Amino acid sequence: MKKIGILGGTFDPVHYGHIALAEDAVREAGLHEVVMIPARIQPFKQDREYASGEDRFNMLALAAGKDDHITVSKYELQQKSISYTYLTLRHMQEFYGKDTRLYFITGTDSFLKIDTWMNAEELLNNYSYVIGTRPGYRQDEYQEALRRITSAYGTEVISMNKTELDISATQIRQMVAEGKPINDLVPPEVERYIREHGLYRT
């Protein structure tokens, strides 16, 4: 059975931390491929501005271009509604077919809340999860959530130690606005795209 990882986010902009998470998932969870999906509207981030969906998709495509295990999807950008995870995973399962197992890739903080998400029962019954953890970070809470969810739903959860890169998209946008270099935070193709398209300057 083919194992496909799904990694969503605003990717505003994509940076080395995002790429490292995808690569860690391929290596540690044995995934054949990771699909990175920029959100049109994130349910928890409706109060702020983004680069356009097209710009965020283009930057992702540039960042993933050299990696055979990473692809990029426009699915959420093409929807008219909020980007709920259960709708995206439904679509991706239909797209890849029954011979594919989907693995949703996320971090500890999100996993701790996942049974409160929209249609959580569907999410936890039908899909597997790859959780990027950090040694010692909320470890007791994570282990308790893991016990609760696997006991209630039988969900397959793979815990991985993600590559620790202290990078945030907020930091990058601020640095661009201040005219500071970001070449050690994003792939060179992404840095060039941001510069040539005048992103995050205001």
Short mmCIF file of C-alpha atoms in Angstrom, two decimals:
data_model
loop_
_atom_site.label_atom_id
_atom_site.label_comp_id
_atom_site.label_asym_id
_atom_site.label_seq_id
_atom_site.Cartn_x
_atom_site.Cartn_y
_atom_site.Cartn_z
CA MET A 1 0.00 0.00 0.00
CA LYS A 2 1.27 3.44 -0.91
CA LYS A 3 1.82 5.82 2.01
CA ILE A 4 1.19 9.50 1.27
CA GLY A 5 1.79 12.30 3.76
CA ILE A 6 -0.38 15.42 3.80
CA LEU A 7 1.19 18.61 5.15
CA GLY A 8 -0.99 21.71 5.24
CA GLY A 9 -0.40 25.26 6.36
CA THR A 10 -0.37 28.86 5.25
CA PHE A 11 3.28 28.65 4.11
CA ASP A 12 3.54 32.43 4.20
CA PRO A 13 6.31 32.00 3.19
CA VAL A 14 7.54 28.40 3.03
CA HIS A 15 10.88 28.05 4.82
CA TYR A 16 13.53 25.46 5.65
CA GLY A 17 11.56 24.31 8.72
CA HIS A 18 8.61 23.26 6.55
CA ILE A 19 10.84 21.39 4.12
CA ALA A 20 12.71 19.66 6.97
CA LEU A 21 9.39 18.48 8.46
CA ALA A 22 8.35 16.93 5.15
CA GLU A 23 11.73 15.28 4.68
CA ASP A 24 11.72 13.96 8.26
CA ALA A 25 8.28 12.40 7.64
CA VAL A 26 9.50 10.64 4.50
CA ARG A 27 12.54 9.29 6.26
CA GLU A 28 11.11 8.36 9.68
CA ALA A 29 7.60 7.24 8.69
CA GLY A 30 8.57 5.55 5.43
CA LEU A 31 6.29 7.72 3.31
CA HIS A 32 6.51 7.49 -0.46
CA GLU A 33 5.55 11.12 -0.93
CA VAL A 34 4.49 14.24 0.98
CA VAL A 35 1.88 16.55 -0.53
CA MET A 36 2.18 20.13 0.73
CA ILE A 37 -1.13 22.02 0.56
CA PRO A 38 -1.29 25.79 1.12
CA ALA A 39 -4.52 26.83 2.83
CA ARG A 40 -6.95 29.27 1.26
CA ILE A 41 -8.36 30.28 4.64
CA GLN A 42 -7.21 28.68 7.88
CA PRO A 43 -9.98 28.38 10.48
CA PHE A 44 -7.72 29.70 13.25
CA LYS A 45 -6.06 32.50 11.27
CA GLN A 46 -8.87 34.50 9.70
CA ASP A 47 -7.79 37.77 11.32
CA ARG A 48 -4.62 38.48 9.33
CA GLU A 49 -3.43 39.11 5.81
CA TYR A 50 -1.47 36.68 3.65
CA ALA A 51 0.55 36.76 0.51
CA SER A 52 -1.81 35.70 -2.27
CA GLY A 53 -2.59 32.05 -2.72
CA GLU A 54 -0.83 32.10 -6.06
CA ASP A 55 2.35 33.54 -4.54
CA ARG A 56 2.35 31.03 -1.68
CA PHE A 57 1.78 28.14 -4.09
CA ASN A 58 4.55 29.38 -6.42
CA MET A 59 7.01 29.65 -3.53
CA LEU A 60 6.13 26.12 -2.39
CA ALA A 61 6.59 24.77 -5.89
CA LEU A 62 10.02 26.40 -6.07
CA ALA A 63 11.02 25.03 -2.67
CA ALA A 64 9.85 21.50 -3.51
CA GLY A 65 11.17 21.50 -7.05
CA LYS A 66 14.38 19.61 -6.35
CA ASP A 67 12.89 16.98 -4.02
CA ASP A 68 11.44 13.86 -5.64
CA HIS A 69 9.43 13.07 -2.51
CA ILE A 70 7.57 16.39 -2.21
CA THR A 71 4.71 17.62 -4.39
CA VAL A 72 2.40 20.63 -4.03
CA SER A 73 -1.39 20.76 -4.41
CA LYS A 74 -3.70 23.70 -5.16
CA TYR A 75 -6.74 21.88 -3.79
CA GLU A 76 -7.47 24.17 -0.82
CA LEU A 77 -6.67 27.32 -2.79
CA GLN A 78 -9.36 26.35 -5.30
CA GLN A 79 -12.09 25.95 -2.67
CA LYS A 80 -14.56 28.69 -1.75
CA SER A 81 -14.88 27.69 1.89
CA ILE A 82 -12.63 27.46 4.94
CA SER A 83 -9.88 24.84 4.65
CA TYR A 84 -11.12 22.19 7.07
CA THR A 85 -8.80 19.22 7.33
CA TYR A 86 -11.52 16.56 6.99
CA LEU A 87 -12.63 17.96 3.61
CA THR A 88 -9.07 18.02 2.32
CA LEU A 89 -8.35 14.48 3.45
CA ARG A 90 -11.62 13.23 1.93
CA HIS A 91 -10.62 14.72 -1.40
CA MET A 92 -7.05 13.42 -1.28
CA GLN A 93 -8.26 9.91 -0.40
CA GLU A 94 -10.62 9.95 -3.38
CA PHE A 95 -7.83 11.28 -5.59
CA TYR A 96 -5.25 8.65 -4.59
CA GLY A 97 -7.68 5.75 -4.20
CA LYS A 98 -8.23 2.91 -1.76
CA ASP A 99 -4.75 1.47 -2.23
CA THR A 100 -3.24 4.55 -0.56
CA ARG A 101 -3.00 5.24 3.15
CA LEU A 102 -2.98 8.94 4.07
CA TYR A 103 -0.79 10.24 6.89
CA PHE A 104 -1.60 13.71 8.18
CA ILE A 105 1.58 15.46 9.31
CA THR A 106 1.37 17.90 12.19
CA GLY A 107 3.07 19.04 15.38
CA THR A 108 2.51 18.28 19.04
CA ASP A 109 0.40 21.37 19.74
CA SER A 110 -2.11 20.59 16.99
CA PHE A 111 -2.28 16.89 17.86
CA LEU A 112 -3.19 17.70 21.47
CA LYS A 113 -6.35 19.41 20.17
CA ILE A 114 -7.19 17.14 17.26
CA ASP A 115 -10.16 15.44 18.88
CA THR A 116 -11.85 18.88 19.07
CA TRP A 117 -11.49 19.54 15.34
CA MET A 118 -14.42 19.59 12.94
CA ASN A 119 -15.51 15.97 12.22
CA ALA A 120 -12.78 14.66 14.54
CA GLU A 121 -14.28 11.16 14.60
CA GLU A 122 -13.96 10.87 10.83
CA LEU A 123 -10.40 12.18 10.98
CA LEU A 124 -9.30 9.77 13.68
CA ASN A 125 -11.09 6.71 12.33
CA ASN A 126 -10.02 6.99 8.70
CA TYR A 127 -6.48 8.39 8.61
CA SER A 128 -3.06 7.93 10.14
CA TYR A 129 -0.86 10.62 11.69
CA VAL A 130 2.80 11.58 11.76
CA ILE A 131 3.55 13.85 14.70
CA GLY A 132 6.67 16.00 14.76
CA THR A 133 7.76 16.04 18.41
CA ARG A 134 10.61 17.68 20.29
CA PRO A 135 12.36 15.89 23.18
CA GLY A 136 10.72 16.94 26.44
CA TYR A 137 8.21 19.33 24.89
CA ARG A 138 4.77 18.76 26.48
CA GLN A 139 5.77 15.11 26.71
CA ASP A 140 3.31 14.08 29.43
CA GLU A 141 0.37 15.78 27.68
CA TYR A 142 1.35 14.20 24.38
CA GLN A 143 1.59 10.68 25.83
CA GLU A 144 -1.80 11.09 27.50
CA ALA A 145 -3.40 12.31 24.24
CA LEU A 146 -1.75 9.42 22.40
CA ARG A 147 -3.20 6.88 24.86
CA ARG A 148 -6.64 8.47 24.75
CA ILE A 149 -6.87 8.68 20.97
CA THR A 150 -5.40 5.29 20.11
CA SER A 151 -7.63 3.63 22.72
CA ALA A 152 -10.82 5.35 21.53
CA TYR A 153 -10.24 5.19 17.77
CA GLY A 154 -7.44 2.70 17.09
CA THR A 155 -5.65 5.46 15.19
CA GLU A 156 -2.17 4.77 13.82
CA VAL A 157 0.16 7.48 15.12
CA ILE A 158 3.86 7.69 14.26
CA SER A 159 5.93 9.95 16.52
CA MET A 160 9.08 11.39 15.03
CA ASN A 161 11.79 13.66 16.34
CA LYS A 162 11.65 16.56 13.92
CA THR A 163 14.71 18.52 12.87
CA GLU A 164 14.79 21.51 15.20
CA LEU A 165 15.03 24.73 13.23
CA ASP A 166 14.18 27.96 15.03
CA ILE A 167 12.39 29.60 12.11
CA SER A 168 8.97 31.23 11.86
CA ALA A 169 7.17 32.73 8.89
CA THR A 170 6.28 35.75 11.05
CA GLN A 171 9.98 36.33 11.69
CA ILE A 172 10.74 36.09 7.98
CA ARG A 173 8.02 38.58 6.99
CA GLN A 174 9.28 41.03 9.60
CA MET A 175 12.87 40.68 8.43
CA VAL A 176 11.85 41.29 4.81
CA ALA A 177 9.91 44.39 5.85
CA GLU A 178 13.03 45.64 7.65
CA GLY A 179 15.27 44.91 4.66
CA LYS A 180 17.22 42.18 6.45
CA PRO A 181 18.62 39.13 4.61
CA ILE A 182 16.66 35.85 4.86
CA ASN A 183 18.90 33.63 2.74
CA ASP A 184 19.62 31.30 5.68
CA LEU A 185 15.91 30.83 6.42
CA VAL A 186 14.39 30.03 3.01
CA PRO A 187 15.63 28.28 -0.14
CA PRO A 188 17.38 30.64 -2.57
CA GLU A 189 14.59 30.30 -5.14
CA VAL A 190 12.06 31.45 -2.54
CA GLU A 191 14.23 34.37 -1.42
CA ARG A 192 14.54 35.46 -5.05
CA TYR A 193 10.78 35.18 -5.60
CA ILE A 194 10.02 37.29 -2.52
CA ARG A 195 12.46 39.96 -3.68
CA GLU A 196 11.35 40.01 -7.33
CA HIS A 197 7.64 40.19 -6.43
CA GLY A 198 8.02 42.71 -3.64
CA LEU A 199 6.32 40.53 -1.02
CA TYR A 200 6.04 41.49 2.66
CA ARG A 201 7.42 44.97 2.11
CA THR A 202 4.54 46.87 3.72
#
